[in-house]
mmCIF file with all atom_site columns, C-alpha atoms in Angstrom:
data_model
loop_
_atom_site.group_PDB
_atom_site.id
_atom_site.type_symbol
_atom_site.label_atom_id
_atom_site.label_alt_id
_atom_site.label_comp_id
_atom_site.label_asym_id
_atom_site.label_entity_id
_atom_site.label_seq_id
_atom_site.pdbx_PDB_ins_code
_atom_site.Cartn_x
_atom_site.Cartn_y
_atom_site.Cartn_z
_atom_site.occupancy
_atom_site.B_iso_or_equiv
_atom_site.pdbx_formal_charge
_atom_site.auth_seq_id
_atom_site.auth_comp_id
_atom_site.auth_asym_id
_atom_site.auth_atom_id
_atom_site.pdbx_PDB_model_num
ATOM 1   C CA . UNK A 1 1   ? -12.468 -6.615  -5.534  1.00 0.00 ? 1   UNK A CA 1
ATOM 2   C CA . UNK A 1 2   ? -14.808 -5.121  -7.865  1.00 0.00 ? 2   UNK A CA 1
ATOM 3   C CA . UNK A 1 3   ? -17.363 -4.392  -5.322  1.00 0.00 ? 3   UNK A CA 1
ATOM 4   C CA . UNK A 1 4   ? -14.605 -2.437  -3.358  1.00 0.00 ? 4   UNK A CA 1
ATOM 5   C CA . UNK A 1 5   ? -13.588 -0.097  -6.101  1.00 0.00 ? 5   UNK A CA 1
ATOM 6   C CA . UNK A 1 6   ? -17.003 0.518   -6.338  1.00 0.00 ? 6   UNK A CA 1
ATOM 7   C CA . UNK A 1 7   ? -17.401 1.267   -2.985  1.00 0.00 ? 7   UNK A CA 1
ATOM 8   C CA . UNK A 1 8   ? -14.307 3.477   -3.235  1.00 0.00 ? 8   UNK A CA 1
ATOM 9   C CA . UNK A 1 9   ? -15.727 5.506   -6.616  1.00 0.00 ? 9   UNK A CA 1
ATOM 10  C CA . UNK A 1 10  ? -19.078 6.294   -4.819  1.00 0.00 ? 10  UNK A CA 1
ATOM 11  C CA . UNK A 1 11  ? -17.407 7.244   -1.394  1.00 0.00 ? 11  UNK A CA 1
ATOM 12  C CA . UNK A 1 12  ? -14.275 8.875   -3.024  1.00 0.00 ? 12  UNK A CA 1
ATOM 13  C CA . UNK A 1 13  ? -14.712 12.083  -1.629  1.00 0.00 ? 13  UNK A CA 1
ATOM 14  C CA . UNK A 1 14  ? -15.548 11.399  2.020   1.00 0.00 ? 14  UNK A CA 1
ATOM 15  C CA . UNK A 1 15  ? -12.733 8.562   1.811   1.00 0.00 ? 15  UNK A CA 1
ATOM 16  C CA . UNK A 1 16  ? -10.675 11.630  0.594   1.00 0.00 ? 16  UNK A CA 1
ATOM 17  C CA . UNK A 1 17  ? -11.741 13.770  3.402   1.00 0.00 ? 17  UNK A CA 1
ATOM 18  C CA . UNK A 1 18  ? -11.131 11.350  6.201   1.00 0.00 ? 18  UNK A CA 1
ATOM 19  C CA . UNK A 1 19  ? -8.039  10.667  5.058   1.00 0.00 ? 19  UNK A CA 1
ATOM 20  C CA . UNK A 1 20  ? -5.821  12.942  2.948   1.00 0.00 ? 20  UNK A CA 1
ATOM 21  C CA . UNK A 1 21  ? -4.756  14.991  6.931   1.00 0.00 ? 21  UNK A CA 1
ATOM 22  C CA . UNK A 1 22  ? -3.704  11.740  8.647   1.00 0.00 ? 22  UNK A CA 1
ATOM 23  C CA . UNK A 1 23  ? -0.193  11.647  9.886   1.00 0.00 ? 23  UNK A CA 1
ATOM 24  C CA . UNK A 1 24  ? 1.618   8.834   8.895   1.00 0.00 ? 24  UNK A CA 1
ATOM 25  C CA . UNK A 1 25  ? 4.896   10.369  10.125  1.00 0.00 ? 25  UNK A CA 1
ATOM 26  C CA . UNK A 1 26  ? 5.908   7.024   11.601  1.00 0.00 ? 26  UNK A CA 1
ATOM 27  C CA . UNK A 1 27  ? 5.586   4.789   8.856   1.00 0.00 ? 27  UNK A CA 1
ATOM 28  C CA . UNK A 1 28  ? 7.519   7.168   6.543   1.00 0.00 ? 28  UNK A CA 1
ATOM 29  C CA . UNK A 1 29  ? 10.522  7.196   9.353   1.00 0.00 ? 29  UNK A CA 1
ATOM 30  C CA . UNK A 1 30  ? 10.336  3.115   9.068   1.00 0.00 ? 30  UNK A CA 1
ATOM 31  C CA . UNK A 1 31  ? 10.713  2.935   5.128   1.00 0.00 ? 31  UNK A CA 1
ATOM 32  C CA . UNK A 1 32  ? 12.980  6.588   4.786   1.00 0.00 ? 32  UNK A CA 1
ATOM 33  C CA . UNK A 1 33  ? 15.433  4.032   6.253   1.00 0.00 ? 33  UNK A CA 1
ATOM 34  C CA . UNK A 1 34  ? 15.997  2.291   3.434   1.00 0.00 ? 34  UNK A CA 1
ATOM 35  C CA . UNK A 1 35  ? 15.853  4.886   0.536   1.00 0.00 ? 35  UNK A CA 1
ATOM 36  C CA . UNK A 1 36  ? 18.127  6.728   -1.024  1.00 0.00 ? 36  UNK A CA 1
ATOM 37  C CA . UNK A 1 37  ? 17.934  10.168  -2.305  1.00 0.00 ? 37  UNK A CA 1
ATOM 38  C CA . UNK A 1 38  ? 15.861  10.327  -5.692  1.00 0.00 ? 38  UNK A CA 1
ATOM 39  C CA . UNK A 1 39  ? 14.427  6.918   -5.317  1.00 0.00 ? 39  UNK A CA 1
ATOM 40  C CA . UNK A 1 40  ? 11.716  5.882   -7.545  1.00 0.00 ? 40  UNK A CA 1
ATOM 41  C CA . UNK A 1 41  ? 8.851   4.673   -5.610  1.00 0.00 ? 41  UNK A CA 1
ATOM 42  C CA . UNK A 1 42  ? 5.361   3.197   -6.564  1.00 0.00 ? 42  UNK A CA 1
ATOM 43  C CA . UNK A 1 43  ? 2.587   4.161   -4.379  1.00 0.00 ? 43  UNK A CA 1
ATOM 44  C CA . UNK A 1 44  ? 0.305   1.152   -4.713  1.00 0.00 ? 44  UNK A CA 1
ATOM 45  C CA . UNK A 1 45  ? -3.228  2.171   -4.092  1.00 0.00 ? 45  UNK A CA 1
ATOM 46  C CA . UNK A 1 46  ? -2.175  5.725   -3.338  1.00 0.00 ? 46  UNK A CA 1
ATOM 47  C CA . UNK A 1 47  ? -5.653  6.895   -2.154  1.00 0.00 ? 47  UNK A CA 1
ATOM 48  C CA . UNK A 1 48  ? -6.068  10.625  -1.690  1.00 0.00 ? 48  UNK A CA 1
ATOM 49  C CA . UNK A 1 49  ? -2.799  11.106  -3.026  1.00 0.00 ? 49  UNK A CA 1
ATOM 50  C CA . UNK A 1 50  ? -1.372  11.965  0.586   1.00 0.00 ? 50  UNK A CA 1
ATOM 51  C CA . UNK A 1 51  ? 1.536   9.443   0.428   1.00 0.00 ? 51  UNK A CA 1
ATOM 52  C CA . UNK A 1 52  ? 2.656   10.400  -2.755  1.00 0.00 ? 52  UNK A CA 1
ATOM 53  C CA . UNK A 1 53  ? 2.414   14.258  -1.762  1.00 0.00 ? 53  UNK A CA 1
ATOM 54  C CA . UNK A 1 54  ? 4.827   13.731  1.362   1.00 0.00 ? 54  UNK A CA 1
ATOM 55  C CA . UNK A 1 55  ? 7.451   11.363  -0.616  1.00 0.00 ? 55  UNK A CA 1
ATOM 56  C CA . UNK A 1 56  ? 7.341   14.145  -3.934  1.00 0.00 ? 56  UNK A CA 1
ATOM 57  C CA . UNK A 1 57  ? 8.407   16.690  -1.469  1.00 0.00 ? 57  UNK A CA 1
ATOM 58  C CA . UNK A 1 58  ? 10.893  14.717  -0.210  1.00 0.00 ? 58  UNK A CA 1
ATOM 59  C CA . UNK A 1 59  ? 12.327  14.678  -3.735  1.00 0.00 ? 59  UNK A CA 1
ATOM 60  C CA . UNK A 1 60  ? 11.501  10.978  -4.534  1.00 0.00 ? 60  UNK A CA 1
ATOM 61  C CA . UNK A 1 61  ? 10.588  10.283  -7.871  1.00 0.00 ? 61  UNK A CA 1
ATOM 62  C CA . UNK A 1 62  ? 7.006   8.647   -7.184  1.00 0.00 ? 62  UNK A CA 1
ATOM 63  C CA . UNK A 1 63  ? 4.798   7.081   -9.559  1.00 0.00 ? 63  UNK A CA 1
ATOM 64  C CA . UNK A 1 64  ? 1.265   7.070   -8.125  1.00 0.00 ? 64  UNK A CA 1
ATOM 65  C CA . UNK A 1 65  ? -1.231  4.058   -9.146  1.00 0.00 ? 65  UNK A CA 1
ATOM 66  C CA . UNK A 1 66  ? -4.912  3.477   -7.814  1.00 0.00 ? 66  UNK A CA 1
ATOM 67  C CA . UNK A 1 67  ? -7.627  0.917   -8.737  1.00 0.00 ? 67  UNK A CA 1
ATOM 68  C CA . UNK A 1 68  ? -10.632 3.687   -8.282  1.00 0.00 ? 68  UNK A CA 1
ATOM 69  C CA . UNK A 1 69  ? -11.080 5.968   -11.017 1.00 0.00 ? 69  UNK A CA 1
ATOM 70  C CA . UNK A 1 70  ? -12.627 8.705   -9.100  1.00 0.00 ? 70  UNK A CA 1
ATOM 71  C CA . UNK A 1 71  ? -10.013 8.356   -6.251  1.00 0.00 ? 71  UNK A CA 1
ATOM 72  C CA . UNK A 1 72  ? -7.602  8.827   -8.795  1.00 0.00 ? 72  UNK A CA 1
ATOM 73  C CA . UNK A 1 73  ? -9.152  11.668  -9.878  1.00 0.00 ? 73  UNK A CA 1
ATOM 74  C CA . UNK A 1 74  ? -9.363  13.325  -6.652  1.00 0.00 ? 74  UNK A CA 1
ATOM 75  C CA . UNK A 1 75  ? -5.639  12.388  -5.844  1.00 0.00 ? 75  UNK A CA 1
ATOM 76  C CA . UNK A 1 76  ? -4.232  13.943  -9.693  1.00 0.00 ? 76  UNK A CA 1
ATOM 77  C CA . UNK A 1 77  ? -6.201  17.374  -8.087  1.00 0.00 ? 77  UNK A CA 1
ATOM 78  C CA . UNK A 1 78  ? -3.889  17.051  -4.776  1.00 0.00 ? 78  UNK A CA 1
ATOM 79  C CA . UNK A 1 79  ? -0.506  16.058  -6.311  1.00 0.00 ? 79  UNK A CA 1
ATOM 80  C CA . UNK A 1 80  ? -0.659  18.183  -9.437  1.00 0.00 ? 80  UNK A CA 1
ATOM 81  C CA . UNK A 1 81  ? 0.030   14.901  -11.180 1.00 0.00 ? 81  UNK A CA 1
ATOM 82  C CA . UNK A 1 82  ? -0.935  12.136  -13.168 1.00 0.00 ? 82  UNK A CA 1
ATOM 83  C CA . UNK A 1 83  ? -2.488  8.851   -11.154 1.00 0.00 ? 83  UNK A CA 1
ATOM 84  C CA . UNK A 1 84  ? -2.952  5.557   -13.527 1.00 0.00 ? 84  UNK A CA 1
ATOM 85  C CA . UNK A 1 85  ? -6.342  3.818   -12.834 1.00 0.00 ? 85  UNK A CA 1
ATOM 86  C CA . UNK A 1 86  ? -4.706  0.165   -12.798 1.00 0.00 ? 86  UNK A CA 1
ATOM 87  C CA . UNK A 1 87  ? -5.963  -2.262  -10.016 1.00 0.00 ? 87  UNK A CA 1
ATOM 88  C CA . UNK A 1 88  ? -3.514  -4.506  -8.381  1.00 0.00 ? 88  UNK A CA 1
ATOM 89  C CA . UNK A 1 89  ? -4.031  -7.689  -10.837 1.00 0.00 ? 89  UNK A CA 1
ATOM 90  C CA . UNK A 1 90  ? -3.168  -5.405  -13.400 1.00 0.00 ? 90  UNK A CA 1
ATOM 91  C CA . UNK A 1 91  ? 0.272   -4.314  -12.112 1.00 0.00 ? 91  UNK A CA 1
ATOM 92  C CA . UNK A 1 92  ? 3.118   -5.421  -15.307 1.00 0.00 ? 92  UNK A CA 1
ATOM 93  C CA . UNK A 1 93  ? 6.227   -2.991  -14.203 1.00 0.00 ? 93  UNK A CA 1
ATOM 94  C CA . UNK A 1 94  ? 9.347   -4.910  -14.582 1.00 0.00 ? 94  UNK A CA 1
ATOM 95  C CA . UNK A 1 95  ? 12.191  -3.903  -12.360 1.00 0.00 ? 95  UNK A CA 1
ATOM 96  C CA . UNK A 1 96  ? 11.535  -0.503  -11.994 1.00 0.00 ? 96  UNK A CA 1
ATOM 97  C CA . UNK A 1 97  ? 11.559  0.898   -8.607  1.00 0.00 ? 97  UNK A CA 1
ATOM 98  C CA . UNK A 1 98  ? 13.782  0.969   -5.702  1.00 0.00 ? 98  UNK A CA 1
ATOM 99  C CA . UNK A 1 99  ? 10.905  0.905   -3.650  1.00 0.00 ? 99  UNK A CA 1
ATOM 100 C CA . UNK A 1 100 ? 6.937   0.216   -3.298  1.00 0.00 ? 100 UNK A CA 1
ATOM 101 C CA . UNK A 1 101 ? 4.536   1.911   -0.637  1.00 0.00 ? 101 UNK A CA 1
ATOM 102 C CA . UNK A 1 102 ? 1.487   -0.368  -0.159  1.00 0.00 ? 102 UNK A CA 1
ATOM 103 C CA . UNK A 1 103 ? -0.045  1.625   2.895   1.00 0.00 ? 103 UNK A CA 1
ATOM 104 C CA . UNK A 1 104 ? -3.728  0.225   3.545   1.00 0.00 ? 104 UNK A CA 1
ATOM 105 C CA . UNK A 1 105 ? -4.121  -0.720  0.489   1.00 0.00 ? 105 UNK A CA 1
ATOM 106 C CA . UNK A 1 106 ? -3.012  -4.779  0.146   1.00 0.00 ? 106 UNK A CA 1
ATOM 107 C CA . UNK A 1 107 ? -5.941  -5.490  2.848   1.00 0.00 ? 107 UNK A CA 1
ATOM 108 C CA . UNK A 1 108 ? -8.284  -5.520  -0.468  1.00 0.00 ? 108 UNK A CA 1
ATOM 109 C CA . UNK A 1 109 ? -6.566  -8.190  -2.130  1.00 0.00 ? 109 UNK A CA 1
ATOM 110 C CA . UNK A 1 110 ? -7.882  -11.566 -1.902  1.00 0.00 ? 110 UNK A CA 1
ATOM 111 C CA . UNK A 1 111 ? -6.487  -13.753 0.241   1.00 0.00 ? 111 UNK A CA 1
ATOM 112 C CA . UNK A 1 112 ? -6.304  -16.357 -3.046  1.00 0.00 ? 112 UNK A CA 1
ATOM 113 C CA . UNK A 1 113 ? -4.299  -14.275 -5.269  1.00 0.00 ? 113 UNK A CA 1
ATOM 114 C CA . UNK A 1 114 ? -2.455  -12.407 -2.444  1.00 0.00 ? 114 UNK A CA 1
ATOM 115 C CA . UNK A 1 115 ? 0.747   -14.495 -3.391  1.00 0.00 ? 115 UNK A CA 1
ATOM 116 C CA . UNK A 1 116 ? 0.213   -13.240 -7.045  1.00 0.00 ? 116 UNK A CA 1
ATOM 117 C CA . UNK A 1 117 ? -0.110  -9.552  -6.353  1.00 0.00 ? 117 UNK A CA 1
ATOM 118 C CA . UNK A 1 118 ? 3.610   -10.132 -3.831  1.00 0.00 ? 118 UNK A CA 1
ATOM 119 C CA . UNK A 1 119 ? 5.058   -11.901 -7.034  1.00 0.00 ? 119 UNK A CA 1
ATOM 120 C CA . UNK A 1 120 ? 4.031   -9.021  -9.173  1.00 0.00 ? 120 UNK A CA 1
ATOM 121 C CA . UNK A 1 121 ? 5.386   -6.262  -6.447  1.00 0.00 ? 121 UNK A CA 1
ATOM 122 C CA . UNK A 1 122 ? 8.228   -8.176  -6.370  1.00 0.00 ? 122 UNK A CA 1
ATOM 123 C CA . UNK A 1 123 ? 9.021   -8.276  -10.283 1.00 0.00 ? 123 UNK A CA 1
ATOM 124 C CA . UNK A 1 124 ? 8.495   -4.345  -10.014 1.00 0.00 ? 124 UNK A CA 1
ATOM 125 C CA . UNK A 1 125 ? 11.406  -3.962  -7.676  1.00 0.00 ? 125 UNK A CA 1
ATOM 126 C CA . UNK A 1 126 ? 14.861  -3.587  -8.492  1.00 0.00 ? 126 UNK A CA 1
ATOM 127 C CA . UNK A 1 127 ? 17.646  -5.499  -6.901  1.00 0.00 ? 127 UNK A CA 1
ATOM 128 C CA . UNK A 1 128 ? 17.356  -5.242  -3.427  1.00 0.00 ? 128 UNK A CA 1
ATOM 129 C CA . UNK A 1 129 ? 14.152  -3.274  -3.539  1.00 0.00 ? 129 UNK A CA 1
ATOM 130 C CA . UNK A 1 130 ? 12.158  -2.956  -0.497  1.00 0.00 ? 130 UNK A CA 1
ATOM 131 C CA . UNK A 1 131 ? 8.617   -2.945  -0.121  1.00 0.00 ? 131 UNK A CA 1
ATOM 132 C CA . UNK A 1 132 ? 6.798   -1.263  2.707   1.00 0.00 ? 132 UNK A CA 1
ATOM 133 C CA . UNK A 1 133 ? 2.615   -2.658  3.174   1.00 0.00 ? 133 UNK A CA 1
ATOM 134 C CA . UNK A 1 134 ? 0.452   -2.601  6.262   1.00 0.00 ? 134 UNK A CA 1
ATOM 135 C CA . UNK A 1 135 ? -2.903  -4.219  6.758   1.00 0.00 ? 135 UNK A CA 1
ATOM 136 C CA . UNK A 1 136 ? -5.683  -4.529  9.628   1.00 0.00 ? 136 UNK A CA 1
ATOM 137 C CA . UNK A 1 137 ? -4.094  -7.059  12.305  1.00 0.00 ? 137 UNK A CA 1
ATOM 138 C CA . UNK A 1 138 ? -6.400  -10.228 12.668  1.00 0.00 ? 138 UNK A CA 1
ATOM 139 C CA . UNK A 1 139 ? -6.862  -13.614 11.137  1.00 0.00 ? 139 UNK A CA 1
ATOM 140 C CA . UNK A 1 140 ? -10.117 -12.918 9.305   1.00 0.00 ? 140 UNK A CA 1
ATOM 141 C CA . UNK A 1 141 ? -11.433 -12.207 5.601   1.00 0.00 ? 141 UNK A CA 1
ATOM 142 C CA . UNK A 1 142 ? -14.316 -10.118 6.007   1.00 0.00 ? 142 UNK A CA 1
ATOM 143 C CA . UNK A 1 143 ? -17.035 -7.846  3.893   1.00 0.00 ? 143 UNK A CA 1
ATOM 144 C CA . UNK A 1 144 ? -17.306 -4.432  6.047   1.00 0.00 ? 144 UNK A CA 1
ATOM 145 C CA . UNK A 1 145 ? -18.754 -1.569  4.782   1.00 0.00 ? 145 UNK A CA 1
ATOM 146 C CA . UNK A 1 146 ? -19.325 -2.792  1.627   1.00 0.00 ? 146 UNK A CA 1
ATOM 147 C CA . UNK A 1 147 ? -15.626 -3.706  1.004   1.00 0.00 ? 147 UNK A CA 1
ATOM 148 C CA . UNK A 1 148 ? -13.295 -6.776  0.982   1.00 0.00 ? 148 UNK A CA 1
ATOM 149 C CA . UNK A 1 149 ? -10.508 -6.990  4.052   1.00 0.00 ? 149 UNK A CA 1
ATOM 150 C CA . UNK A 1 150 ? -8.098  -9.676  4.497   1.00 0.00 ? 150 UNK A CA 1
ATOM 151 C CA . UNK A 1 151 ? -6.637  -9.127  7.861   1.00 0.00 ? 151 UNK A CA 1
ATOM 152 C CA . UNK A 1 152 ? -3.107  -10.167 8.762   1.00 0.00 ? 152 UNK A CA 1
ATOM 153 C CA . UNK A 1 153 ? -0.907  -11.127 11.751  1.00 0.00 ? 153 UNK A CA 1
ATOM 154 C CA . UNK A 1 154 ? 2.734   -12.043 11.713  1.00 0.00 ? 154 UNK A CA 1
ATOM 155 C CA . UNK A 1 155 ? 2.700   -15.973 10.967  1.00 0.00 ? 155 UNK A CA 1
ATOM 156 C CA . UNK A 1 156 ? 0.455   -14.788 8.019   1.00 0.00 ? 156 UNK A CA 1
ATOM 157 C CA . UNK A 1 157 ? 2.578   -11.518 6.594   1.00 0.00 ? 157 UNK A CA 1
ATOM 158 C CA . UNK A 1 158 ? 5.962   -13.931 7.456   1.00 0.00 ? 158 UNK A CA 1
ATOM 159 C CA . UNK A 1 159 ? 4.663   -17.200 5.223   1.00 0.00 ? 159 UNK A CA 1
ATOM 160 C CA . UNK A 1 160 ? 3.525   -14.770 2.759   1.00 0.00 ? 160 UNK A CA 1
ATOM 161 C CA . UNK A 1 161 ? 6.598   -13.033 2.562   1.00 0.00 ? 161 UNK A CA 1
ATOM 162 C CA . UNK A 1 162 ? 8.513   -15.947 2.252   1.00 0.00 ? 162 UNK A CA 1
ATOM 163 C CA . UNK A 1 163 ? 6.633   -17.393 -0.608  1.00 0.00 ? 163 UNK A CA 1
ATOM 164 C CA . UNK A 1 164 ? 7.175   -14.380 -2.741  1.00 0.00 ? 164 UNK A CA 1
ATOM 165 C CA . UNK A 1 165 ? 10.712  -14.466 -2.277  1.00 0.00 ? 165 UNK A CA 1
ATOM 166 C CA . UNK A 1 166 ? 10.623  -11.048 0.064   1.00 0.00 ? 166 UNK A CA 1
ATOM 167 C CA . UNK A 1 167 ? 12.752  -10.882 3.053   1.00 0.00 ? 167 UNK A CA 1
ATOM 168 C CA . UNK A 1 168 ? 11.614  -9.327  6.009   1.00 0.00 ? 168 UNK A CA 1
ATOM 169 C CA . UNK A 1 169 ? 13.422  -6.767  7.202   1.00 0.00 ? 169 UNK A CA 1
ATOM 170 C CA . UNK A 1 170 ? 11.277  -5.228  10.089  1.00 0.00 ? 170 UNK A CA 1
ATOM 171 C CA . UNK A 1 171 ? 7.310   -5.959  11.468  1.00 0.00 ? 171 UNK A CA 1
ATOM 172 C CA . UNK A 1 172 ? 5.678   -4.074  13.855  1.00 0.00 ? 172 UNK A CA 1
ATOM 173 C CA . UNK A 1 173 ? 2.324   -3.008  15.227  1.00 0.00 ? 173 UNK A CA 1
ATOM 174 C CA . UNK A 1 174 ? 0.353   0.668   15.436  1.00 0.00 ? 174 UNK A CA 1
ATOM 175 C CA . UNK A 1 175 ? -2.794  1.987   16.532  1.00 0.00 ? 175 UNK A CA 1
ATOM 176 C CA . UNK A 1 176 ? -5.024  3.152   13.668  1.00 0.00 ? 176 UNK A CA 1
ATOM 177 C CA . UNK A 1 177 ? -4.270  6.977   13.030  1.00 0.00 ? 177 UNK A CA 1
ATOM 178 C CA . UNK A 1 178 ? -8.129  7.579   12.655  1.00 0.00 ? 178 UNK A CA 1
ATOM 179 C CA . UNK A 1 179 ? -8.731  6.064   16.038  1.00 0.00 ? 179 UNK A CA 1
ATOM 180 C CA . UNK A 1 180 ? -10.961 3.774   14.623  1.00 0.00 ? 180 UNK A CA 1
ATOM 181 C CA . UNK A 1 181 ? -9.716  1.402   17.733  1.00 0.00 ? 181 UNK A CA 1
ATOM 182 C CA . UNK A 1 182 ? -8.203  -1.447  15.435  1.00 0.00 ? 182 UNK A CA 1
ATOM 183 C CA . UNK A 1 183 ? -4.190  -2.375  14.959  1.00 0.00 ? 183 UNK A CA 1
ATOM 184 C CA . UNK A 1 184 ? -2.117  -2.391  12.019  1.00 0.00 ? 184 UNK A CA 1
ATOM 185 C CA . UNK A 1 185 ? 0.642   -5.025  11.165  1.00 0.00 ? 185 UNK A CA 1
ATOM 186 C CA . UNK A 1 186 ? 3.252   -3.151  9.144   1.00 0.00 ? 186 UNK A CA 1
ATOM 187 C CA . UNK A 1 187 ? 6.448   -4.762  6.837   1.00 0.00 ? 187 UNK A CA 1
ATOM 188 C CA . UNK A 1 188 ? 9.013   -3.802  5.212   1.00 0.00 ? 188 UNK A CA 1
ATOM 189 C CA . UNK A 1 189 ? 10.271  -6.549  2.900   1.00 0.00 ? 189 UNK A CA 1
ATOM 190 C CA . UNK A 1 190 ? 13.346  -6.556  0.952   1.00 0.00 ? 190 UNK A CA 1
ATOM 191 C CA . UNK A 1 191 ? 13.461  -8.078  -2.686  1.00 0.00 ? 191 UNK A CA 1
ATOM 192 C CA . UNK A 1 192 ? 15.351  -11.214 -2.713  1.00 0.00 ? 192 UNK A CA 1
ATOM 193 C CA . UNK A 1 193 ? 18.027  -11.894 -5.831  1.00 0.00 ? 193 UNK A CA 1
ATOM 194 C CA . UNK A 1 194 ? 18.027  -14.655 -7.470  1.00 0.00 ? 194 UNK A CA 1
#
């Protein structure tokens, strides 16, 4: 992981560039679903900021968290807000949000401690909290470009899921949005009471 938060702090700005203006329209439709008006929502790994921009003006109350310091730099400068540097291992929140957006971001995290970082977005969630993530579709880990992927299909995102005590509510598939000719599995899981 290290290695890809360098790779993001040394690329921020053409990450920021090729990314911050692609529509993710769709996705927002999927998880707009399930929220309610002023919902809190954590945007894990929030990037450029983008995400958090569209959900802000939506009137969500959105706390945006990203593992590269100079992406989070970048992002404050777009959102007119404040972005904690905290990397996924590092997430402690405790039943705060009705909702977590984990868009290309969860693809970084090990496939060993994957169940960890669910557990943790899971103890972040309030009852009945729903969590939206996508990640490259495939069956491989991979180094590319300098950074870590774990790629998903559905068995994978399903057992997962069900390990971490998050009920799928809806998976589907998309074309990449920078028509860089690979898929996307998306979920959006539902927290599970006890």
């Amino acid at each position: 992981m290290n290695e890809t938060i360098t790779y993001y702090n040394q690329n921020a700005e053409e990450y920021f560039n090729k990314t911050v203006n692609v529509s993710m329209q769709e996705s927002y439709d999927q998880f707009e679903v399930y929220l309610k008006p002023g919902d809190k929502i954590l945007d894990l790994g929030c990037g450029s900021g983008r995400d958090s921009r569209y959900f802000l003006s939506k009137g969500y109350d959105v706390v945006s968290v990203d593992g590269s310091k100079e992406m989070c730099r970048l992002a404050e400068n777009y959102i007119g807000r404040d972005v904690c540097n905290i990397t996924f291992e590092e997430l402690d929140y405790n039943n705060e949000f009705n909702a977590v957006w984990a868009c290309a971001s969860l693809l970084h995290v090990d496939s060993k401690e994957m169940i960890d970082v669910l557990c943790s977005i899971r103890n972040a969630l309030k009852k009945d909290g729903i969590l939206y993530a996508s990640w490259k579709y495939g069956v491989e880990e991979r180094i590319e470009n300098k950074r870590y992927y774990a790629d998903l299909d559905e068995r994978a995102v399903r057992e997962l899921f069900n390990i971490a005590s998050l009920k799928i509510e809806k998976i589907w598939s998309t074309a990449d949005a920078c028509f860089r000719g690979c898929n996307w599995i998306n979920v959006i899981g539902k927290k599970v009471n006890e």
